CSV table of C-alpha atoms in Angstrom, one decimal:
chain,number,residue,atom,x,y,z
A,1,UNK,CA,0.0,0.0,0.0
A,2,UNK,CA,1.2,3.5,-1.2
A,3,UNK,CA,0.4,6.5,0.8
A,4,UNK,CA,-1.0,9.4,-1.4
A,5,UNK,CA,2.0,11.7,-1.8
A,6,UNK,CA,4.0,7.8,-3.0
A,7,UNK,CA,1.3,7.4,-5.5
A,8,UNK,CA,1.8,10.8,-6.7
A,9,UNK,CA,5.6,10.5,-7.3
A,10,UNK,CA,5.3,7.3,-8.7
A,11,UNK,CA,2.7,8.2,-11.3
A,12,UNK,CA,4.9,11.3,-12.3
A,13,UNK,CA,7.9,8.4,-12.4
A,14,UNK,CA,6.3,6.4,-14.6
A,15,UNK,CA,4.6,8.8,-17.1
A,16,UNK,CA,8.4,10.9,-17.7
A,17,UNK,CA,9.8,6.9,-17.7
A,18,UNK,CA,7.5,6.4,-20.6
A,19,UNK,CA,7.7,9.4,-22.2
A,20,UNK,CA,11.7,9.0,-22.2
A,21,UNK,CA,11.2,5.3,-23.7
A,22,UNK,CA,8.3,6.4,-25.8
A,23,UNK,CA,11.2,9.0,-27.6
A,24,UNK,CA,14.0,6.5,-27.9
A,25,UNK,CA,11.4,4.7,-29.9
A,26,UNK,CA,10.7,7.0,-32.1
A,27,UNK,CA,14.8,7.9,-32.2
A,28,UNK,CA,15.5,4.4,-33.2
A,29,UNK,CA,12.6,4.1,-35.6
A,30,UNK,CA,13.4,6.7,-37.4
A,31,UNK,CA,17.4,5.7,-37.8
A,32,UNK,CA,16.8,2.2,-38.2
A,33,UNK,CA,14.5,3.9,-41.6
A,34,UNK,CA,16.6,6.1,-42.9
A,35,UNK,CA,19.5,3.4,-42.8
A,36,UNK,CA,17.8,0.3,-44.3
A,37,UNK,CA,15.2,2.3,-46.3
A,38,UNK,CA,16.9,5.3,-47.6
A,39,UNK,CA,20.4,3.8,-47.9
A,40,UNK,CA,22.3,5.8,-45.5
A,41,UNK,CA,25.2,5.6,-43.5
A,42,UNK,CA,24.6,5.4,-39.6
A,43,UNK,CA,26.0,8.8,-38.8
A,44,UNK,CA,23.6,10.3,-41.5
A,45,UNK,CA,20.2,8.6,-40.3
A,46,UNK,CA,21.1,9.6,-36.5
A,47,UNK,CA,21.5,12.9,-37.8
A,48,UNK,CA,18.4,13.0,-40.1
A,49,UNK,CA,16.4,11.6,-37.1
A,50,UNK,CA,17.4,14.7,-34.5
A,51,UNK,CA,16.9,17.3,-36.4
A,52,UNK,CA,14.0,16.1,-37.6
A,53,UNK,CA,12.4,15.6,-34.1
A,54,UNK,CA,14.0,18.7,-33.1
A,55,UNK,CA,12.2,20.3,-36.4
A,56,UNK,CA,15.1,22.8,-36.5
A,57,UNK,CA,14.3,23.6,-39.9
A,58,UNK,CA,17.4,22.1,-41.3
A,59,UNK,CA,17.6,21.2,-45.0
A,60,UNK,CA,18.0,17.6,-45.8
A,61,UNK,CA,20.9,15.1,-45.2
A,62,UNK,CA,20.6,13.2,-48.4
A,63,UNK,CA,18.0,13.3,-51.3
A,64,UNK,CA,14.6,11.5,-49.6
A,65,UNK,CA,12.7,9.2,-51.8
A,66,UNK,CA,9.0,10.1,-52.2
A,67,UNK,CA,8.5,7.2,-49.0
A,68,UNK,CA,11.1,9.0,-46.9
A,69,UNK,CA,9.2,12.3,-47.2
A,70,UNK,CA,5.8,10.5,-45.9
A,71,UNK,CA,7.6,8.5,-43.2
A,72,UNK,CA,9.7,12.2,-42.3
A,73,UNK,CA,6.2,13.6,-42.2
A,74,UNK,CA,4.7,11.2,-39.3
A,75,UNK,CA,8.2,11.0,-37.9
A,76,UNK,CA,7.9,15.1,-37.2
A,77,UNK,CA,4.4,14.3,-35.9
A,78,UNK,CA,5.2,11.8,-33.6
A,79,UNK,CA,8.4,13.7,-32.5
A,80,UNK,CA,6.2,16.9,-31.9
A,81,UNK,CA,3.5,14.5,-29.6
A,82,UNK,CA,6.1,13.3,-27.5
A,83,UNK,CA,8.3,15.6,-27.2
A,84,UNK,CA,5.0,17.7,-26.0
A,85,UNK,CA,3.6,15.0,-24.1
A,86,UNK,CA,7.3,14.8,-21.9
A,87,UNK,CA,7.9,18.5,-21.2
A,88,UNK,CA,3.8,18.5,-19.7
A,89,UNK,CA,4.9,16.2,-17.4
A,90,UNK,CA,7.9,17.9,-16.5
A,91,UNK,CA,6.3,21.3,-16.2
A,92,UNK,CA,3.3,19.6,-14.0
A,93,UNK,CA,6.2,18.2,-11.7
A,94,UNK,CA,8.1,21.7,-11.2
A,95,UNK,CA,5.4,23.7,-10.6
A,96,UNK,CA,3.5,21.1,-8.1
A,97,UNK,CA,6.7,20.2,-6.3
A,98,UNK,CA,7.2,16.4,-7.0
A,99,UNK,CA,10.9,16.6,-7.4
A,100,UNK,CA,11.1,17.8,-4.3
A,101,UNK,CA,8.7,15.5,-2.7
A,102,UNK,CA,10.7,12.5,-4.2
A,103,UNK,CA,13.4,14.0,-2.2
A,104,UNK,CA,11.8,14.4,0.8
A,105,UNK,CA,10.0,11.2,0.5
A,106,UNK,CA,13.5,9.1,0.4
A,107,UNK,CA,14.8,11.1,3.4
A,108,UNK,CA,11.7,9.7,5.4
A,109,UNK,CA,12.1,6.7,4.8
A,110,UNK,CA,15.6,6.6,5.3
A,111,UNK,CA,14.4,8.1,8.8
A,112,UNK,CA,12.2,5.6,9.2
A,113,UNK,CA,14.6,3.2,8.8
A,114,UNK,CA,17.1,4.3,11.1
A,115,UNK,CA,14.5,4.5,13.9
A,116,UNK,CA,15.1,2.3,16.8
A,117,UNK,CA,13.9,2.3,20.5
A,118,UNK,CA,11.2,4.7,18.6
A,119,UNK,CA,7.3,5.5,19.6
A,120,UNK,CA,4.8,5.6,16.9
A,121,UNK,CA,2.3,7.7,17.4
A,122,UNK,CA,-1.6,6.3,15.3
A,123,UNK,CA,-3.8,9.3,14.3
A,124,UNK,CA,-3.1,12.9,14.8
A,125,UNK,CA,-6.0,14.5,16.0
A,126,UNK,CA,-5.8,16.9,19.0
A,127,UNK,CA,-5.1,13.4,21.1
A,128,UNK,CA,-2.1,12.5,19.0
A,129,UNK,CA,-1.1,16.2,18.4
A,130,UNK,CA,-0.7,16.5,22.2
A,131,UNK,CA,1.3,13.2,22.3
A,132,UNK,CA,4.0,14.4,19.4
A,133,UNK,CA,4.3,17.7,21.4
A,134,UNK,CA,5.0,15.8,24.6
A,135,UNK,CA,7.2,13.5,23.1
A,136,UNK,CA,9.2,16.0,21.1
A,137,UNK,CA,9.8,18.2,24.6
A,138,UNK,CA,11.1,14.9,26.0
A,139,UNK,CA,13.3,14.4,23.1
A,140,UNK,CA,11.8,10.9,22.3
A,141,UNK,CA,12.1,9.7,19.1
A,142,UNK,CA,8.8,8.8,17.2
A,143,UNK,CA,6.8,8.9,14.2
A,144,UNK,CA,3.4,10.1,13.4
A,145,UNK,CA,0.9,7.3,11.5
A,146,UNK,CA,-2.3,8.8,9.7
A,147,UNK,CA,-4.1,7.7,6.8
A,148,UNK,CA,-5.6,11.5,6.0
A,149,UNK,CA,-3.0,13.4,3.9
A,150,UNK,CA,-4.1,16.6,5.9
A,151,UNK,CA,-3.0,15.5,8.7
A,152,UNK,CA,0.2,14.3,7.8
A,153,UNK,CA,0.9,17.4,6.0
A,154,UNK,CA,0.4,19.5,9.5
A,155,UNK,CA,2.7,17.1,11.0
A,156,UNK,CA,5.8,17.4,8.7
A,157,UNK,CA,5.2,21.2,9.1
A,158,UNK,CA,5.7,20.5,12.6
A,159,UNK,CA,9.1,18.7,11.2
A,160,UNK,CA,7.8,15.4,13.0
A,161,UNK,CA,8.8,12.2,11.3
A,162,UNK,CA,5.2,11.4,9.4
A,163,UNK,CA,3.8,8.4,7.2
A,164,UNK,CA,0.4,8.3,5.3
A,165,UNK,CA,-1.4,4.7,5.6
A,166,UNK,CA,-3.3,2.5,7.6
A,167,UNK,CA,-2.7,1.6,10.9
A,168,UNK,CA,-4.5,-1.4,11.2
A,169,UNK,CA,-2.2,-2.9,8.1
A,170,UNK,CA,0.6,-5.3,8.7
A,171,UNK,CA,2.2,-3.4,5.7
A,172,UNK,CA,2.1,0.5,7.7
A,173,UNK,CA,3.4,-0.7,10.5
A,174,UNK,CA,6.3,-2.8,9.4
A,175,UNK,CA,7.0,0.4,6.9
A,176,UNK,CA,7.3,2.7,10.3
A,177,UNK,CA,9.3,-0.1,12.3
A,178,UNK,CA,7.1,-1.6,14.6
A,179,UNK,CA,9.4,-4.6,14.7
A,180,UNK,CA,12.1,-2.2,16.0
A,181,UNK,CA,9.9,0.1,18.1
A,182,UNK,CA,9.2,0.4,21.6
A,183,UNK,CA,6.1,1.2,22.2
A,184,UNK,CA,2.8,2.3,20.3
A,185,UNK,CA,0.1,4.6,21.1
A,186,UNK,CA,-3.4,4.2,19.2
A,187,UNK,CA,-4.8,8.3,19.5
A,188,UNK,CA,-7.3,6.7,16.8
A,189,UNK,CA,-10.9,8.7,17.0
A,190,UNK,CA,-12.7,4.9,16.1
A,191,UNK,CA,-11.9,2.8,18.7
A,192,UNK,CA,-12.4,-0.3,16.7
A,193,UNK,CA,-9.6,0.9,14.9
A,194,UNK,CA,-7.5,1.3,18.1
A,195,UNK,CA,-8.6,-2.1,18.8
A,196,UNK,CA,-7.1,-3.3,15.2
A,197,UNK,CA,-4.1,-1.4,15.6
A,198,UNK,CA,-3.2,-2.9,19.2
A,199,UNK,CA,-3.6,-6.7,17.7
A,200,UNK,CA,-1.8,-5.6,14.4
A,201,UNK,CA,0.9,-4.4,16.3
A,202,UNK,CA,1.0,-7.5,19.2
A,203,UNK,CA,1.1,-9.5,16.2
A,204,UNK,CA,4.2,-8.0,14.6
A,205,UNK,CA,6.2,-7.2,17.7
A,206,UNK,CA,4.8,-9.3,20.7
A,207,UNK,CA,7.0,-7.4,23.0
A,208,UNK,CA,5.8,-4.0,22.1
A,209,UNK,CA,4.1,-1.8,24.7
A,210,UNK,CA,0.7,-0.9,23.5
A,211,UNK,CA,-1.0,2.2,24.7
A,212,UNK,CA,-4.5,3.1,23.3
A,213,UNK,CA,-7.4,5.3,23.6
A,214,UNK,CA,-11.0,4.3,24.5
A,215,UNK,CA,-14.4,6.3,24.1
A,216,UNK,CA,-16.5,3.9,27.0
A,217,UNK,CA,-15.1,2.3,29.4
A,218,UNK,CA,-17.1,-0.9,27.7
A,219,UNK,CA,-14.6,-0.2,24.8
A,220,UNK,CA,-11.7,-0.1,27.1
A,221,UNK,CA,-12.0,-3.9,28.1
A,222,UNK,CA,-12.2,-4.8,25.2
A,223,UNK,CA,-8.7,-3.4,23.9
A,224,UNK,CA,-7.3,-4.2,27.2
A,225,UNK,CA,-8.6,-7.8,26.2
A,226,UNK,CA,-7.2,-7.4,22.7
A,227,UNK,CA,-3.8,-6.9,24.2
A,228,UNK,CA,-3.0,-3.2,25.2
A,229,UNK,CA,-1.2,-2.6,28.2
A,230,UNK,CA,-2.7,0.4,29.0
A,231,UNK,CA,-6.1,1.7,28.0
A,232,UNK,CA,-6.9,5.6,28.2
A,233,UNK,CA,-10.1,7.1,28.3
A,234,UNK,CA,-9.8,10.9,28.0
A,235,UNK,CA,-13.5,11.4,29.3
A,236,UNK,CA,-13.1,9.2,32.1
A,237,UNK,CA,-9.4,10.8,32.7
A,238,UNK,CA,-10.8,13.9,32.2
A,239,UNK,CA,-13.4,13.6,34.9
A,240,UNK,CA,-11.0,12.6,37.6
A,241,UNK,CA,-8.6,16.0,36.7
A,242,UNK,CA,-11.6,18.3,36.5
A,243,UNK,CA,-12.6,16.8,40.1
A,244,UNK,CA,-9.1,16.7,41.1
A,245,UNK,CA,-8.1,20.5,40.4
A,246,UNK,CA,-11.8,21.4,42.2
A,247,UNK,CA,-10.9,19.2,46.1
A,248,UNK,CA,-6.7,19.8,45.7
A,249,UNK,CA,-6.0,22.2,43.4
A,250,UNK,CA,-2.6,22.4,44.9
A,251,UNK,CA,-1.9,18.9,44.6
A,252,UNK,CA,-2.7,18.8,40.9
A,253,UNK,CA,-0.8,21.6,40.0
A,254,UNK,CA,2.4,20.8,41.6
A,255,UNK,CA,1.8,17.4,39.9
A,256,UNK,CA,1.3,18.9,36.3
A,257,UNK,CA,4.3,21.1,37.4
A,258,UNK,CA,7.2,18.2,36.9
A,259,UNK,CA,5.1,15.8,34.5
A,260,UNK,CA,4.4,18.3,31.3
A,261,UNK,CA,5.8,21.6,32.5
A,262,UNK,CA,7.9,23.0,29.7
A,263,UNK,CA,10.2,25.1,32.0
A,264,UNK,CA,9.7,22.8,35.2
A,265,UNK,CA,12.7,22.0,37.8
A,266,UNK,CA,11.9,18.5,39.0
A,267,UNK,CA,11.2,15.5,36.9
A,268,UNK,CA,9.9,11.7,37.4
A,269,UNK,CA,11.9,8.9,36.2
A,270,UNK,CA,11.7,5.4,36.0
A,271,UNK,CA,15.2,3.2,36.2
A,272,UNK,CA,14.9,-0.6,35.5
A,273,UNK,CA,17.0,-2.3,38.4
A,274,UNK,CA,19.3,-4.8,35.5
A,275,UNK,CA,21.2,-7.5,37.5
A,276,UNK,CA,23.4,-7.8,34.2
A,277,UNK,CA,24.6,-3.8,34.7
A,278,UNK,CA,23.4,-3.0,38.0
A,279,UNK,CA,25.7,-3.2,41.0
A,280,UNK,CA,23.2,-2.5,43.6
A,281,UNK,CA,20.7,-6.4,43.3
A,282,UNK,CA,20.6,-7.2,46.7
A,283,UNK,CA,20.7,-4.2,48.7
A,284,UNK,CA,18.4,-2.4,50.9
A,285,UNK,CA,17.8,1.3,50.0
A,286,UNK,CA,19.8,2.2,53.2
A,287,UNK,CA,23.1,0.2,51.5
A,288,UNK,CA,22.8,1.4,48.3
A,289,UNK,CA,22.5,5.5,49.6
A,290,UNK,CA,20.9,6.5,46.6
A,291,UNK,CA,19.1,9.5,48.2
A,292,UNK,CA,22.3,10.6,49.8
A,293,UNK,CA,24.7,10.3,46.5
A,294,UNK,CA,22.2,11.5,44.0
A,295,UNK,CA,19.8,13.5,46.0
A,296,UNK,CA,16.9,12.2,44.1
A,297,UNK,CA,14.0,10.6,45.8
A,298,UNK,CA,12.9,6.9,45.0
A,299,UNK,CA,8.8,7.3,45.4
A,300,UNK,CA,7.7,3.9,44.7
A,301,UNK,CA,9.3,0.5,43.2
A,302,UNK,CA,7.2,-1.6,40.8
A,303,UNK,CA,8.1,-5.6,41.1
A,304,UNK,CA,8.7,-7.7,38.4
A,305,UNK,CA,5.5,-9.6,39.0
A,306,UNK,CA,3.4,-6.3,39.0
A,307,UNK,CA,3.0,-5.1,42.6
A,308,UNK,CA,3.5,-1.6,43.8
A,309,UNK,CA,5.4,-0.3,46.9
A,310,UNK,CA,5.0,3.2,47.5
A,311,UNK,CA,6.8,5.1,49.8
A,312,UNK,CA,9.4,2.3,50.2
A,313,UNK,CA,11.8,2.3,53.6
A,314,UNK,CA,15.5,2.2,54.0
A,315,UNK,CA,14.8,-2.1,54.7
A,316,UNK,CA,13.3,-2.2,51.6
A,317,UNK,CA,15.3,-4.3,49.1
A,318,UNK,CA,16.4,-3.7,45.5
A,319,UNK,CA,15.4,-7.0,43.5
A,320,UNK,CA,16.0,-8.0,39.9
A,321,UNK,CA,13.5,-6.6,37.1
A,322,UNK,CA,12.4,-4.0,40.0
A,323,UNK,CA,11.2,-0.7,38.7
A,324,UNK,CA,12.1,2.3,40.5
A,325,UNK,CA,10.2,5.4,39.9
A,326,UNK,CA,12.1,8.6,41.3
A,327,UNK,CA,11.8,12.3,41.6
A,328,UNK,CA,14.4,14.8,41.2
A,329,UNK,CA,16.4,17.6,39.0
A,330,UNK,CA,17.5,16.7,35.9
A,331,UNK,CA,20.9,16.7,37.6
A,332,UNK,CA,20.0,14.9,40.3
A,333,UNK,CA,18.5,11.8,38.1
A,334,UNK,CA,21.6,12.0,36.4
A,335,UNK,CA,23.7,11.2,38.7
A,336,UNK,CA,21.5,8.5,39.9
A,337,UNK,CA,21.5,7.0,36.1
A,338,UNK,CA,25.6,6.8,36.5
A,339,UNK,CA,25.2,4.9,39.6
A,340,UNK,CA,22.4,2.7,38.6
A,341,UNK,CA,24.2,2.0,35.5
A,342,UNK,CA,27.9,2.4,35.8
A,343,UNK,CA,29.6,3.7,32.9
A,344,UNK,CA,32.1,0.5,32.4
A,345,UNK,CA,28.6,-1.5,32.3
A,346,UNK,CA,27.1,-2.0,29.1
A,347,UNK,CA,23.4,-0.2,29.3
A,348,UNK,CA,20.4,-2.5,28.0
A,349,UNK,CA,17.7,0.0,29.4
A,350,UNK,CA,17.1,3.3,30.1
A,351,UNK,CA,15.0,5.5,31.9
A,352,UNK,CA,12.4,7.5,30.3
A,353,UNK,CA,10.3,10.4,31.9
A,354,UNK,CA,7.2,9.9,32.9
């Protein structure tokens, strides 16, 4: 499947293509004629043939027999139709830009190609337009999926990575590396499409992350049943912030302040505790001293099998696969980075904002 700017280039590719072989024809029908027919030398039926096509005005090369004047005739005529025919296309392709889209088209996809460790983004509405922004002020690498040309269009202006196509097709995703990518959110309006686009996508790359929207929270289930990890439904989300900034207003604001502040001072992060890299499997938060060598603040540890500590104590021990969600500068979660993950130790994860 072609998006509609690749259908575009390639119809413009194919009609110069046969307007280029559609002259060479004519070129070597009319040589091959004045050779064989007319009696002449090579040189002198190439020569005839261009400036004949070229209609130059030139006298002619040899004496023509009354046969060579006819066949001259429709060789001017067929010269003058496609030599018109190629410079329409080429005209049609300056002045609408296809050159340059074939340009810009191949640096996509060379992009695309180079993306790894890489969100994709499905649909960009005002859902999916908030998600880019997000992602782009984190510095996350990703790439925006839509099948309306509109809306890619408003997303390369926006100099995010874009693709045109259809989310719930094998072939769109595999184009945008979901085999290589890390997670994918499905901003779709339709959730049956979100729906689609989680299996597609679990089906590719089983180990992908799959975030996707839900109008009803009967609609939720049944993504969250179809394989997405997480399930967001903006009215439902929506509800609980509205109530939220109404009892704690405080509360909610100094949360917004270091999730999706642009000029905030303290940030969350998550750190995946690696036996292979980590020195610290095995310790207590006391023995490890994290707060005291990074000043950043561990706020809760997920477990590998799923359960939640918050708050966690000094006796509270770091195990393999933990997840450990922390608050602090950008300098402070730094530092914590470098002694989570030394730098002689080969990283396989990293943290991510959240």
């Amino acid at each position: 499947m072609y998006s509609t700017l690749e259908k575009k280039y390639r119809r413009l590719q194919q009609e110069l293509t046969l307007g280029t072989i559609s002259l060479g024809g004519v070129f070597l029908t009319g040589t091959l004629w004045y050779k064989f027919m007319e009696g002449w030398s090579w040189e002198e039926a190439a020569y005839m043939t261009v400036i004949t096509l070229t209609t130059v005005g030139f006298g002619e090369t040899n004496p023509l027999s009354r046969q060579g004047r006819l066949f001259t005739i429709a060789l001017i005529l067929l010269g003058v139709v496609t030599i018109g025919y190629m410079i329409n296309r080429f005209t049609e392709a300056v002045i609408q830009g296809y050159f340059q889209e074939g340009m810009r088209l191949r640096q996509q996809r060379r992009l695309m190609e180079t993306l790894t460790q890489h969100y994709i983004i499905c649909g960009f509405s005002r859902t999916g337009r908030q998600i880019a922004k997000e992602f782009q002020a984190e510095g996350a690498p990703f790439v925006v999926v839509d099948s309306d040309l509109e809306s890619v269009e408003q997303a390369q202006a926006q100099n995010y990575i874009a693709y045109q196509g259809d989310v719930t097709l094998d072939d769109t995703l595999l184009r945008v590396g979901v085999d290589r990518a890390v997670c994918i959110v499905a901003a779709l309006p339709s959730d049956a499409e979100n729906l689609y686009t989680v299996l597609t996508a679990k089906t590719l790359n089983p180990k992908i992350r799959a975030i996707a929207r839900a109008s009803t929270e009967e609609s939720a289930k049944k993504i969250q049943r179809g394989g997405a990890d997480i399930v967001v439904s903006p009215y439902i989300t929506g509800g609980k912030r509205m109530a939220a900034a109404a009892l704690r207003p405080q509360v909610l604001d100094f949360v917004d302040g270091f999730i999706s502040s642009a000029d905030r001072q303290f940030y969350m992060e998550q750190f995946l505790v690696d036996p292979l890299v980590c020195p610290l499997v095995g310790q207590s938060l006391k023995e490890t001293r994290l707060r005291s060598q990074s000043g950043a603040l561990v706020i809760a540890i997920r477990r590998a099998d799923g359960s939640l500590i918050g708050g966690p104590t000094g006796d509270t021990m770091l195990l393999p696969g933990d997840t450990l969600i922390c608050l602090g500068t950008s300098e402070q979660l730094r530092r914590l980075n470098q002694i989570l993950i030394p730098i002689n130790a080969q990283p396989r994860h990293r943290g991510r904002n959240i």
